[in-house]
PDB file of C-alpha atoms in Angstrom:
ATOM      1  CA  UNK A   1      -4.110  -9.226  34.271  1.00 77.00           C
ATOM      2  CA  UNK A   2      -2.610  -6.119  35.839  1.00 83.00           C
ATOM      3  CA  UNK A   3      -1.959  -2.559  33.913  1.00 91.00           C
ATOM      4  CA  UNK A   4      -1.335   1.134  33.881  1.00 95.00           C
ATOM      5  CA  UNK A   5      -2.775   3.953  31.353  1.00 97.00           C
ATOM      6  CA  UNK A   6      -0.867   6.737  31.340  1.00 97.00           C
ATOM      7  CA  UNK A   7      -2.876   9.030  28.699  1.00 97.00           C
ATOM      8  CA  UNK A   8      -0.798  11.917  27.788  1.00 96.00           C
ATOM      9  CA  UNK A   9       2.243  10.869  25.877  1.00 95.00           C
ATOM     10  CA  UNK A  10       4.048  14.458  26.234  1.00 97.00           C
ATOM     11  CA  UNK A  11       3.280  17.176  28.122  1.00 97.00           C
ATOM     12  CA  UNK A  12       4.709  20.939  27.840  1.00 97.00           C
ATOM     13  CA  UNK A  13       4.129  23.296  30.746  1.00 97.00           C
ATOM     14  CA  UNK A  14       5.920  26.492  31.282  1.00 97.00           C
ATOM     15  CA  UNK A  15       8.046  27.071  34.230  1.00 97.00           C
ATOM     16  CA  UNK A  16       6.247  28.072  37.828  1.00 97.00           C
ATOM     17  CA  UNK A  17       3.112  26.408  35.831  1.00 97.00           C
ATOM     18  CA  UNK A  18       0.848  23.443  37.749  1.00 97.00           C
ATOM     19  CA  UNK A  19       1.190  20.118  36.516  1.00 97.00           C
ATOM     20  CA  UNK A  20      -0.761  16.955  36.653  1.00 98.00           C
ATOM     21  CA  UNK A  21       0.338  13.881  35.123  1.00 98.00           C
ATOM     22  CA  UNK A  22      -2.447  11.454  34.650  1.00 98.00           C
ATOM     23  CA  UNK A  23      -2.008   7.540  35.514  1.00 97.00           C
ATOM     24  CA  UNK A  24      -5.013   4.791  35.553  1.00 97.00           C
ATOM     25  CA  UNK A  25      -4.435   1.165  36.490  1.00 94.00           C
ATOM     26  CA  UNK A  26      -6.339  -1.854  36.124  1.00 91.00           C
ATOM     27  CA  UNK A  27      -5.803  -4.509  39.350  1.00 82.00           C
ATOM     28  CA  UNK A  28      -8.160  -6.622  41.065  1.00 73.00           C
ATOM     29  CA  UNK A  29      -7.101  -5.725  44.164  1.00 75.00           C
ATOM     30  CA  UNK A  30      -6.051  -2.906  46.465  1.00 74.00           C
ATOM     31  CA  UNK A  31      -3.281  -1.870  44.548  1.00 83.00           C
ATOM     32  CA  UNK A  32       0.517  -0.290  45.636  1.00 87.00           C
ATOM     33  CA  UNK A  33       1.255   2.847  43.393  1.00 92.00           C
ATOM     34  CA  UNK A  34       4.325   4.583  42.285  1.00 93.00           C
ATOM     35  CA  UNK A  35       5.475   7.193  40.043  1.00 96.00           C
ATOM     36  CA  UNK A  36       9.189   6.722  39.578  1.00 96.00           C
ATOM     37  CA  UNK A  37      11.053   9.977  37.160  1.00 97.00           C
ATOM     38  CA  UNK A  38      14.091   9.084  34.784  1.00 96.00           C
ATOM     39  CA  UNK A  39      16.037  11.632  33.874  1.00 93.00           C
ATOM     40  CA  UNK A  40      17.830  11.068  30.345  1.00 87.00           C
ATOM     41  CA  UNK A  41      20.184   8.517  30.118  1.00 81.00           C
ATOM     42  CA  UNK A  42      19.436   7.833  34.239  1.00 85.00           C
ATOM     43  CA  UNK A  43      18.042   5.259  35.981  1.00 89.00           C
ATOM     44  CA  UNK A  44      14.409   5.375  37.670  1.00 93.00           C
ATOM     45  CA  UNK A  45      13.966   7.220  40.977  1.00 93.00           C
ATOM     46  CA  UNK A  46      11.142   7.257  42.728  1.00 92.00           C
ATOM     47  CA  UNK A  47       9.203  10.135  43.912  1.00 95.00           C
ATOM     48  CA  UNK A  48       6.408   8.543  45.838  1.00 94.00           C
ATOM     49  CA  UNK A  49       4.427   5.042  46.326  1.00 91.00           C
ATOM     50  CA  UNK A  50       0.816   4.599  47.840  1.00 91.00           C
ATOM     51  CA  UNK A  51       0.074   1.267  49.398  1.00 83.00           C
ATOM     52  CA  UNK A  52      -2.654   2.327  52.481  1.00 80.00           C
ATOM     53  CA  UNK A  53      -4.368   4.823  54.351  1.00 83.00           C
ATOM     54  CA  UNK A  54      -4.007   8.677  53.312  1.00 85.00           C
ATOM     55  CA  UNK A  55      -4.957   8.821  49.536  1.00 89.00           C
ATOM     56  CA  UNK A  56      -2.973  11.764  49.206  1.00 95.00           C
ATOM     57  CA  UNK A  57       0.584  10.972  49.115  1.00 95.00           C
ATOM     58  CA  UNK A  58       3.688  13.430  49.294  1.00 96.00           C
ATOM     59  CA  UNK A  59       6.802  12.596  47.867  1.00 95.00           C
ATOM     60  CA  UNK A  60      10.273  14.441  47.012  1.00 94.00           C
ATOM     61  CA  UNK A  61      10.627  17.239  45.193  1.00 94.00           C
ATOM     62  CA  UNK A  62       7.640  18.349  46.005  1.00 96.00           C
ATOM     63  CA  UNK A  63       5.704  16.239  44.461  1.00 97.00           C
ATOM     64  CA  UNK A  64       2.226  14.823  45.428  1.00 97.00           C
ATOM     65  CA  UNK A  65      -0.273  12.468  44.304  1.00 97.00           C
ATOM     66  CA  UNK A  66      -3.850  11.391  45.020  1.00 96.00           C
ATOM     67  CA  UNK A  67      -5.168   7.865  44.980  1.00 94.00           C
ATOM     68  CA  UNK A  68      -9.321   7.695  43.925  1.00 94.00           C
ATOM     69  CA  UNK A  69     -10.024   4.132  44.101  1.00 91.00           C
ATOM     70  CA  UNK A  70     -13.292   5.074  42.182  1.00 91.00           C
ATOM     71  CA  UNK A  71     -11.683   6.588  39.191  1.00 93.00           C
ATOM     72  CA  UNK A  72      -8.517   3.988  39.502  1.00 93.00           C
ATOM     73  CA  UNK A  73      -6.611   6.586  39.029  1.00 95.00           C
ATOM     74  CA  UNK A  74      -3.629   7.936  40.966  1.00 96.00           C
ATOM     75  CA  UNK A  75      -2.440  11.563  39.512  1.00 98.00           C
ATOM     76  CA  UNK A  76       1.195  13.325  39.943  1.00 98.00           C
ATOM     77  CA  UNK A  77       0.616  16.499  40.783  1.00 98.00           C
ATOM     78  CA  UNK A  78       3.374  20.117  41.643  1.00 98.00           C
ATOM     79  CA  UNK A  79       1.699  23.263  42.284  1.00 97.00           C
ATOM     80  CA  UNK A  80       4.435  24.835  40.626  1.00 97.00           C
ATOM     81  CA  UNK A  81       7.400  23.524  37.849  1.00 97.00           C
ATOM     82  CA  UNK A  82      10.664  23.638  37.825  1.00 96.00           C
ATOM     83  CA  UNK A  83      13.131  23.371  34.658  1.00 95.00           C
ATOM     84  CA  UNK A  84      14.698  20.447  36.469  1.00 95.00           C
ATOM     85  CA  UNK A  85      11.012  18.513  36.481  1.00 97.00           C
ATOM     86  CA  UNK A  86      11.732  17.889  32.703  1.00 97.00           C
ATOM     87  CA  UNK A  87      11.859  14.391  32.468  1.00 97.00           C
ATOM     88  CA  UNK A  88      10.464  10.960  31.704  1.00 97.00           C
ATOM     89  CA  UNK A  89       7.570   9.779  34.627  1.00 98.00           C
ATOM     90  CA  UNK A  90       6.533   6.673  34.849  1.00 97.00           C
ATOM     91  CA  UNK A  91       3.633   5.130  36.881  1.00 96.00           C
ATOM     92  CA  UNK A  92       3.618   1.882  37.993  1.00 93.00           C
ATOM     93  CA  UNK A  93       1.620  -0.790  40.186  1.00 90.00           C
ATOM     94  CA  UNK A  94       2.961  -3.453  41.979  1.00 85.00           C
ATOM     95  CA  UNK A  95       1.635  -7.057  41.319  1.00 75.00           C
ATOM     96  CA  UNK A  96       2.465 -10.102  43.429  1.00 69.00           C
ATOM     97  CA  UNK A  97       2.986 -12.859  41.306  1.00 64.00           C
ATOM     98  CA  UNK A  98       4.839 -16.574  42.586  1.00 59.00           C
ATOM     99  CA  UNK A  99       5.430 -14.993  45.786  1.00 59.00           C
ATOM    100  CA  UNK A 100       7.317 -12.336  44.617  1.00 67.00           C
ATOM    101  CA  UNK A 101       6.182  -8.896  43.584  1.00 71.00           C
ATOM    102  CA  UNK A 102       6.915  -6.959  39.865  1.00 82.00           C
ATOM    103  CA  UNK A 103       5.975  -3.766  38.877  1.00 88.00           C
ATOM    104  CA  UNK A 104       3.654  -2.967  35.350  1.00 90.00           C
ATOM    105  CA  UNK A 105       4.611   0.564  34.062  1.00 94.00           C
ATOM    106  CA  UNK A 106       3.128   2.861  32.302  1.00 96.00           C
ATOM    107  CA  UNK A 107       4.631   4.108  29.057  1.00 96.00           C
ATOM    108  CA  UNK A 108       5.062   6.826  30.557  1.00 97.00           C
ATOM    109  CA  UNK A 109       4.874  10.508  30.363  1.00 97.00           C
ATOM    110  CA  UNK A 110       7.408  12.946  28.883  1.00 97.00           C
ATOM    111  CA  UNK A 111       7.273  16.674  30.451  1.00 97.00           C
ATOM    112  CA  UNK A 112       8.888  19.289  28.337  1.00 97.00           C
ATOM    113  CA  UNK A 113       9.522  23.120  30.647  1.00 97.00           C
ATOM    114  CA  UNK A 114       9.412  25.887  28.637  1.00 95.00           C
ATOM    115  CA  UNK A 115      11.276  29.087  30.697  1.00 90.00           C
TER     116      UNK A 115
ATOM    117  CA  UNK B   1      25.353   3.876  50.757  1.00 65.00           C
ATOM    118  CA  UNK B   2      26.671   2.630  47.133  1.00 77.00           C
ATOM    119  CA  UNK B   3      23.713   2.722  44.496  1.00 91.00           C
ATOM    120  CA  UNK B   4      22.225  -0.193  42.100  1.00 95.00           C
ATOM    121  CA  UNK B   5      26.020  -0.553  39.843  1.00 97.00           C
ATOM    122  CA  UNK B   6      25.535  -2.268  36.107  1.00 97.00           C
ATOM    123  CA  UNK B   7      28.243  -2.621  33.837  1.00 97.00           C
ATOM    124  CA  UNK B   8      28.562  -2.109  31.320  1.00 97.00           C
ATOM    125  CA  UNK B   9      27.250   1.306  30.547  1.00 96.00           C
ATOM    126  CA  UNK B  10      27.218   1.072  26.767  1.00 97.00           C
ATOM    127  CA  UNK B  11      27.981  -2.009  24.150  1.00 96.00           C
ATOM    128  CA  UNK B  12      27.422  -2.997  20.657  1.00 98.00           C
ATOM    129  CA  UNK B  13      26.771  -6.255  19.303  1.00 98.00           C
ATOM    130  CA  UNK B  14      25.792  -7.655  16.487  1.00 97.00           C
ATOM    131  CA  UNK B  15      23.220 -10.227  15.418  1.00 97.00           C
ATOM    132  CA  UNK B  16      24.073 -13.860  16.505  1.00 97.00           C
ATOM    133  CA  UNK B  17      26.597 -13.124  19.305  1.00 98.00           C
ATOM    134  CA  UNK B  18      25.728 -13.372  22.988  1.00 98.00           C
ATOM    135  CA  UNK B  19      25.408 -10.394  25.998  1.00 98.00           C
ATOM    136  CA  UNK B  20      26.229 -11.068  29.397  1.00 98.00           C
ATOM    137  CA  UNK B  21      25.275  -8.133  31.814  1.00 98.00           C
ATOM    138  CA  UNK B  22      26.054  -7.524  35.781  1.00 98.00           C
ATOM    139  CA  UNK B  23      24.102  -5.928  38.281  1.00 98.00           C
ATOM    140  CA  UNK B  24      25.705  -5.194  41.818  1.00 97.00           C
ATOM    141  CA  UNK B  25      22.868  -4.488  44.681  1.00 95.00           C
ATOM    142  CA  UNK B  26      22.611  -2.313  47.139  1.00 93.00           C
ATOM    143  CA  UNK B  27      24.576  -3.169  50.253  1.00 92.00           C
ATOM    144  CA  UNK B  28      22.113  -5.659  52.077  1.00 88.00           C
ATOM    145  CA  UNK B  29      19.421  -5.980  49.005  1.00 89.00           C
ATOM    146  CA  UNK B  30      18.462  -9.672  48.162  1.00 88.00           C
ATOM    147  CA  UNK B  31      15.986  -9.381  45.751  1.00 89.00           C
ATOM    148  CA  UNK B  32      17.244  -8.239  41.825  1.00 93.00           C
ATOM    149  CA  UNK B  33      14.851  -7.467  39.115  1.00 94.00           C
ATOM    150  CA  UNK B  34      15.354  -7.272  35.272  1.00 96.00           C
ATOM    151  CA  UNK B  35      13.415  -4.948  33.467  1.00 96.00           C
ATOM    152  CA  UNK B  36      13.905  -3.914  29.426  1.00 97.00           C
ATOM    153  CA  UNK B  37      12.864  -0.009  28.209  1.00 96.00           C
ATOM    154  CA  UNK B  38      12.563  -0.104  24.766  1.00 95.00           C
ATOM    155  CA  UNK B  39      10.766   2.858  22.883  1.00 90.00           C
ATOM    156  CA  UNK B  40       8.114   1.084  21.486  1.00 88.00           C
ATOM    157  CA  UNK B  41       7.611  -1.147  24.341  1.00 91.00           C
ATOM    158  CA  UNK B  42       8.222   0.902  27.290  1.00 93.00           C
ATOM    159  CA  UNK B  43       9.209  -1.191  30.819  1.00 95.00           C
ATOM    160  CA  UNK B  44       9.132  -4.459  30.451  1.00 95.00           C
ATOM    161  CA  UNK B  45       9.527  -7.080  33.862  1.00 93.00           C
ATOM    162  CA  UNK B  46      12.671  -9.717  32.622  1.00 96.00           C
ATOM    163  CA  UNK B  47      12.624 -11.942  36.116  1.00 92.00           C
ATOM    164  CA  UNK B  48      13.379 -11.133  39.432  1.00 92.00           C
ATOM    165  CA  UNK B  49      15.524 -13.067  41.820  1.00 92.00           C
ATOM    166  CA  UNK B  50      16.019 -13.477  45.518  1.00 89.00           C
ATOM    167  CA  UNK B  51      18.399 -15.606  47.488  1.00 88.00           C
ATOM    168  CA  UNK B  52      19.637 -17.218  44.279  1.00 93.00           C
ATOM    169  CA  UNK B  53      16.546 -18.265  42.726  1.00 92.00           C
ATOM    170  CA  UNK B  54      14.350 -17.045  40.200  1.00 91.00           C
ATOM    171  CA  UNK B  55      10.948 -16.449  41.674  1.00 87.00           C
ATOM    172  CA  UNK B  56       8.832 -14.449  38.715  1.00 86.00           C
ATOM    173  CA  UNK B  57       9.904 -14.226  34.954  1.00 90.00           C
ATOM    174  CA  UNK B  58       8.337 -12.305  32.333  1.00 91.00           C
ATOM    175  CA  UNK B  59       7.041 -13.337  29.083  1.00 92.00           C
ATOM    176  CA  UNK B  60      10.293 -13.329  27.479  1.00 96.00           C
ATOM    177  CA  UNK B  61      11.825 -15.696  25.255  1.00 96.00           C
ATOM    178  CA  UNK B  62      13.949 -18.407  26.834  1.00 96.00           C
ATOM    179  CA  UNK B  63      17.102 -16.755  24.438  1.00 97.00           C
ATOM    180  CA  UNK B  64      16.581 -14.048  28.019  1.00 98.00           C
ATOM    181  CA  UNK B  65      18.660 -15.818  30.948  1.00 97.00           C
ATOM    182  CA  UNK B  66      19.613 -14.835  34.315  1.00 97.00           C
ATOM    183  CA  UNK B  67      21.417 -15.632  37.686  1.00 97.00           C
ATOM    184  CA  UNK B  68      22.068 -14.853  41.295  1.00 97.00           C
ATOM    185  CA  UNK B  69      24.936 -14.989  43.279  1.00 96.00           C
ATOM    186  CA  UNK B  70      25.414 -15.831  47.103  1.00 95.00           C
ATOM    187  CA  UNK B  71      26.301 -12.381  47.001  1.00 94.00           C
ATOM    188  CA  UNK B  72      23.142 -11.152  45.848  1.00 94.00           C
ATOM    189  CA  UNK B  73      25.418  -9.943  42.393  1.00 97.00           C
ATOM    190  CA  UNK B  74      23.047 -10.766  39.603  1.00 97.00           C
ATOM    191  CA  UNK B  75      24.028 -11.571  35.161  1.00 98.00           C
ATOM    192  CA  UNK B  76      21.648 -11.594  33.139  1.00 98.00           C
ATOM    193  CA  UNK B  77      22.178 -13.431  29.543  1.00 98.00           C
ATOM    194  CA  UNK B  78      20.964 -12.772  25.811  1.00 98.00           C
ATOM    195  CA  UNK B  79      21.639 -15.428  23.505  1.00 96.00           C
ATOM    196  CA  UNK B  80      21.671 -15.494  19.553  1.00 97.00           C
ATOM    197  CA  UNK B  81      20.804 -11.684  19.730  1.00 97.00           C
ATOM    198  CA  UNK B  82      18.175 -10.069  17.687  1.00 97.00           C
ATOM    199  CA  UNK B  83      17.976  -6.471  16.343  1.00 97.00           C
ATOM    200  CA  UNK B  84      14.697  -6.231  18.469  1.00 96.00           C
ATOM    201  CA  UNK B  85      16.743  -6.892  21.317  1.00 97.00           C
ATOM    202  CA  UNK B  86      18.253  -3.131  21.355  1.00 97.00           C
ATOM    203  CA  UNK B  87      17.105  -1.807  24.601  1.00 97.00           C
ATOM    204  CA  UNK B  88      18.237  -0.193  28.070  1.00 96.00           C
ATOM    205  CA  UNK B  89      18.125  -3.176  30.527  1.00 97.00           C
ATOM    206  CA  UNK B  90      17.586  -2.062  34.063  1.00 97.00           C
ATOM    207  CA  UNK B  91      18.447  -3.395  37.341  1.00 96.00           C
ATOM    208  CA  UNK B  92      16.870  -2.947  40.215  1.00 94.00           C
ATOM    209  CA  UNK B  93      17.129  -4.403  43.957  1.00 92.00           C
ATOM    210  CA  UNK B  94      15.054  -4.211  47.058  1.00 87.00           C
ATOM    211  CA  UNK B  95      15.065  -5.150  50.747  1.00 79.00           C
ATOM    212  CA  UNK B  96      13.330  -8.043  51.491  1.00 67.00           C
ATOM    213  CA  UNK B  97      13.190 -10.350  55.006  1.00 57.00           C
ATOM    214  CA  UNK B  98      11.508 -13.574  54.680  1.00 54.00           C
ATOM    215  CA  UNK B  99       7.895 -13.880  55.465  1.00 52.00           C
ATOM    216  CA  UNK B 100       7.869  -9.356  54.986  1.00 55.00           C
ATOM    217  CA  UNK B 101       5.549  -8.471  51.903  1.00 55.00           C
ATOM    218  CA  UNK B 102       7.448  -6.705  49.343  1.00 55.00           C
ATOM    219  CA  UNK B 103       7.202  -2.650  49.713  1.00 59.00           C
ATOM    220  CA  UNK B 104       7.808  -2.266  46.032  1.00 61.00           C
ATOM    221  CA  UNK B 105      10.478   0.221  46.554  1.00 77.00           C
ATOM    222  CA  UNK B 106      12.822  -0.659  43.728  1.00 86.00           C
ATOM    223  CA  UNK B 107      16.100   0.948  43.369  1.00 90.00           C
ATOM    224  CA  UNK B 108      17.085   1.348  40.193  1.00 93.00           C
ATOM    225  CA  UNK B 109      20.447   1.461  38.564  1.00 95.00           C
ATOM    226  CA  UNK B 110      21.406   3.209  35.402  1.00 95.00           C
ATOM    227  CA  UNK B 111      21.203   0.711  32.993  1.00 96.00           C
ATOM    228  CA  UNK B 112      22.867  -1.101  29.990  1.00 97.00           C
ATOM    229  CA  UNK B 113      22.313   0.562  26.702  1.00 96.00           C
ATOM    230  CA  UNK B 114      22.708  -2.647  24.459  1.00 98.00           C
ATOM    231  CA  UNK B 115      22.786  -1.842  20.553  1.00 97.00           C
ATOM    232  CA  UNK B 116      22.159  -4.819  18.265  1.00 98.00           C
ATOM    233  CA  UNK B 117      23.944  -4.506  14.652  1.00 97.00           C
TER     234      UNK B 117
END
């Protein structure tokens, strides 16, 4: 069965510092991978996605992620964090089932940004 | 273009009652999925509808049901509510064409927060 692990429940960084959020997945085939962000009281917004091709993908808000098949990882990075990046971040893998696709999410990483 | 709209945003029910949540997808989107979000279990897939047909269902009891209408709007229903059903219920829509592989890009609404007392 497909699964996603986000090892860090909570991360705190200072504004302007770099950020890396970890994500490991388990999936039998070539995965479709996603990062979503959720601000308090809001739904989820797609940051970026990986389907195939270049393993380094660029997303919105200055985020990028790198797919490493050998490590089954899809870590999210940002070179300089802004206070507005404080939110919860979810990694997900797309799982085809019964002709449709569902997303299997990790438990999320809550990001706190210190001024 | 309007986003995914979920109603109501907040509601409080008591154990044993039932609840119906509504979701209007982005115009042109034919696939609607529902997810339950709780602090303990995280985001869990409930079901997915496409062209009024349920194509995929998560591991939830039969008390959880849904449907989709011809205009792609969707409702989900939870009967005989339990305390553990307290959660944020998120609806997501995506654009799908027959025979086209789903890109997996879901557009989420802001959710309906259900509290069961």
